[in-house]
PDB file of C-alpha atoms in Angstrom:
ATOM      1  CA  MET A   1      93.999  81.800  98.468  1.00 66.00           C
ATOM      2  CA  GLY A   2      95.879  81.417  95.301  1.00 86.00           C
ATOM      3  CA  THR A   3      99.908  81.101  95.140  1.00 95.00           C
ATOM      4  CA  ILE A   4     100.237  84.578  94.057  1.00 96.00           C
ATOM      5  CA  GLU A   5      97.942  85.819  96.990  1.00 96.00           C
ATOM      6  CA  LYS A   6      99.646  83.574  99.495  1.00 96.00           C
ATOM      7  CA  ARG A   7     103.016  85.298  98.343  1.00 97.00           C
ATOM      8  CA  VAL A   8     101.697  88.854  98.339  1.00 98.00           C
ATOM      9  CA  SER A   9     100.080  88.102 101.752  1.00 96.00           C
ATOM     10  CA  GLY A  10     103.435  86.683 103.223  1.00 96.00           C
ATOM     11  CA  ILE A  11     105.391  90.279 102.095  1.00 97.00           C
ATOM     12  CA  ALA A  12     102.535  92.529 103.408  1.00 97.00           C
ATOM     13  CA  LEU A  13     102.646  90.541 106.741  1.00 95.00           C
ATOM     14  CA  SER A  14     106.058  90.592 107.077  1.00 95.00           C
ATOM     15  CA  LEU A  15     105.795  94.477 106.691  1.00 95.00           C
ATOM     16  CA  ILE A  16     103.077  94.850 109.243  1.00 94.00           C
ATOM     17  CA  LYS A  17     104.678  92.908 111.706  1.00 92.00           C
ATOM     18  CA  ALA A  18     107.285  95.403 112.040  1.00 90.00           C
ATOM     19  CA  HIS A  19     104.705  97.603 113.521  1.00 86.00           C
ATOM     20  CA  ARG A  20     102.131  95.312 115.276  1.00 88.00           C
ATOM     21  CA  GLU A  21     101.399  91.772 116.094  1.00 90.00           C
ATOM     22  CA  ILE A  22      99.152  90.182 113.473  1.00 88.00           C
ATOM     23  CA  GLU A  23      98.979  86.400 112.292  1.00 88.00           C
ATOM     24  CA  SER A  24      96.987  87.082 108.882  1.00 89.00           C
ATOM     25  CA  ILE A  25      95.262  89.411 106.581  1.00 92.00           C
ATOM     26  CA  SER A  26      92.443  88.725 104.658  1.00 94.00           C
ATOM     27  CA  THR A  27      93.067  88.918 100.889  1.00 95.00           C
ATOM     28  CA  THR A  28      90.271  91.712 100.733  1.00 97.00           C
ATOM     29  CA  GLU A  29      91.105  93.662 103.617  1.00 96.00           C
ATOM     30  CA  SER A  30      92.625  97.201 103.001  1.00 97.00           C
ATOM     31  CA  LEU A  31      96.438  96.925 103.387  1.00 96.00           C
ATOM     32  CA  THR A  32      96.497 100.730 105.055  1.00 95.00           C
ATOM     33  CA  ALA A  33      93.775  99.532 107.602  1.00 94.00           C
ATOM     34  CA  ALA A  34      95.830  96.417 108.441  1.00 94.00           C
ATOM     35  CA  GLY A  35      98.858  98.591 109.332  1.00 92.00           C
ATOM     36  CA  LEU A  36     100.984  99.490 106.204  1.00 95.00           C
ATOM     37  CA  SER A  37     102.153 103.316 106.190  1.00 93.00           C
ATOM     38  CA  SER A  38     103.028 105.112 103.181  1.00 93.00           C
ATOM     39  CA  ILE A  39     106.659 104.187 103.744  1.00 95.00           C
ATOM     40  CA  ASP A  40     105.829 100.461 103.932  1.00 95.00           C
ATOM     41  CA  MET A  41     103.953 100.771 100.940  1.00 96.00           C
ATOM     42  CA  VAL A  42     106.926 101.813  98.745  1.00 96.00           C
ATOM     43  CA  ASN A  43     108.778  98.967 100.702  1.00 97.00           C
ATOM     44  CA  PHE A  44     106.155  96.821  99.591  1.00 98.00           C
ATOM     45  CA  LEU A  45     105.921  97.621  96.011  1.00 97.00           C
ATOM     46  CA  LEU A  46     109.736  96.890  95.786  1.00 98.00           C
ATOM     47  CA  GLN A  47     109.492  93.568  97.359  1.00 98.00           C
ATOM     48  CA  ILE A  48     106.680  92.741  94.783  1.00 98.00           C
ATOM     49  CA  GLU A  49     108.709  93.662  91.948  1.00 98.00           C
ATOM     50  CA  GLU A  50     111.547  91.614  93.148  1.00 98.00           C
ATOM     51  CA  GLU A  51     109.581  88.615  94.457  1.00 97.00           C
ATOM     52  CA  PHE A  52     107.496  88.336  91.233  1.00 97.00           C
ATOM     53  CA  ASN A  53     110.330  89.541  88.986  1.00 96.00           C
ATOM     54  CA  VAL A  54     107.971  92.336  87.358  1.00 96.00           C
ATOM     55  CA  THR A  55     108.107  95.789  86.760  1.00 95.00           C
ATOM     56  CA  ILE A  56     105.078  97.834  87.946  1.00 97.00           C
ATOM     57  CA  GLN A  57     104.668 100.748  85.764  1.00 96.00           C
ATOM     58  CA  SER A  58     103.987 104.185  87.701  1.00 95.00           C
ATOM     59  CA  ARG A  59     100.411 104.517  86.340  1.00 96.00           C
ATOM     60  CA  ALA A  60      99.617 101.122  87.753  1.00 96.00           C
ATOM     61  CA  VAL A  61     100.710 102.266  91.099  1.00 96.00           C
ATOM     62  CA  ASN A  62      97.358 103.551  92.687  1.00 96.00           C
ATOM     63  CA  PRO A  63      95.112 102.900  95.546  1.00 94.00           C
ATOM     64  CA  THR A  64      92.708 100.603  93.465  1.00 96.00           C
ATOM     65  CA  ASN A  65      95.576  98.216  92.424  1.00 97.00           C
ATOM     66  CA  PHE A  66      97.382  98.415  96.000  1.00 97.00           C
ATOM     67  CA  ARG A  67      94.074  98.479  98.167  1.00 97.00           C
ATOM     68  CA  SER A  68      94.341  94.899  99.295  1.00 98.00           C
ATOM     69  CA  VAL A  69      96.130  91.516  98.571  1.00 97.00           C
ATOM     70  CA  GLU A  70      93.620  90.582  96.160  1.00 97.00           C
ATOM     71  CA  SER A  71      93.994  93.736  93.891  1.00 98.00           C
ATOM     72  CA  VAL A  72      97.725  93.555  94.164  1.00 98.00           C
ATOM     73  CA  ALA A  73      97.775  89.745  93.141  1.00 98.00           C
ATOM     74  CA  LYS A  74      95.287  90.625  90.237  1.00 97.00           C
ATOM     75  CA  LEU A  75      97.530  93.389  88.866  1.00 98.00           C
ATOM     76  CA  ILE A  76     100.599  90.831  89.218  1.00 98.00           C
ATOM     77  CA  GLU A  77      98.772  88.502  86.954  1.00 97.00           C
ATOM     78  CA  GLU A  78      97.662  91.122  84.596  1.00 96.00           C
ATOM     79  CA  ILE A  79     101.588  92.033  84.298  1.00 96.00           C
ATOM     80  CA  GLN A  80     102.303  88.313  83.944  1.00 95.00           C
ATOM     81  CA  ASP A  81      99.944  87.697  81.395  1.00 94.00           C
ATOM     82  CA  ARG A  82     100.835  90.900  79.273  1.00 92.00           C
ATOM     83  CA  ALA A  83     104.531  89.448  79.175  1.00 87.00           C
ATOM     84  CA  ALA A  84     103.544  85.926  78.363  1.00 80.00           C
TER      85      ALA A  84
END
């Protein structure tokens, strides 16, 4: 797991742990199936933006980009690459 994925996973786990006991999440596991509610997803988005100092455009906020830790990490990498 890459550094970005580890950081994304940590954010997701902290939100999921508010609802249930969980020790880890697979990078490909569905975030909603793992336990993130719709309200959690909003908080997740805000924490991701803060953690990585990025702005995620509204058109990028979709189920494809926020399906899993892996998909969120890929989105962050794309945003960072465009900004470089």
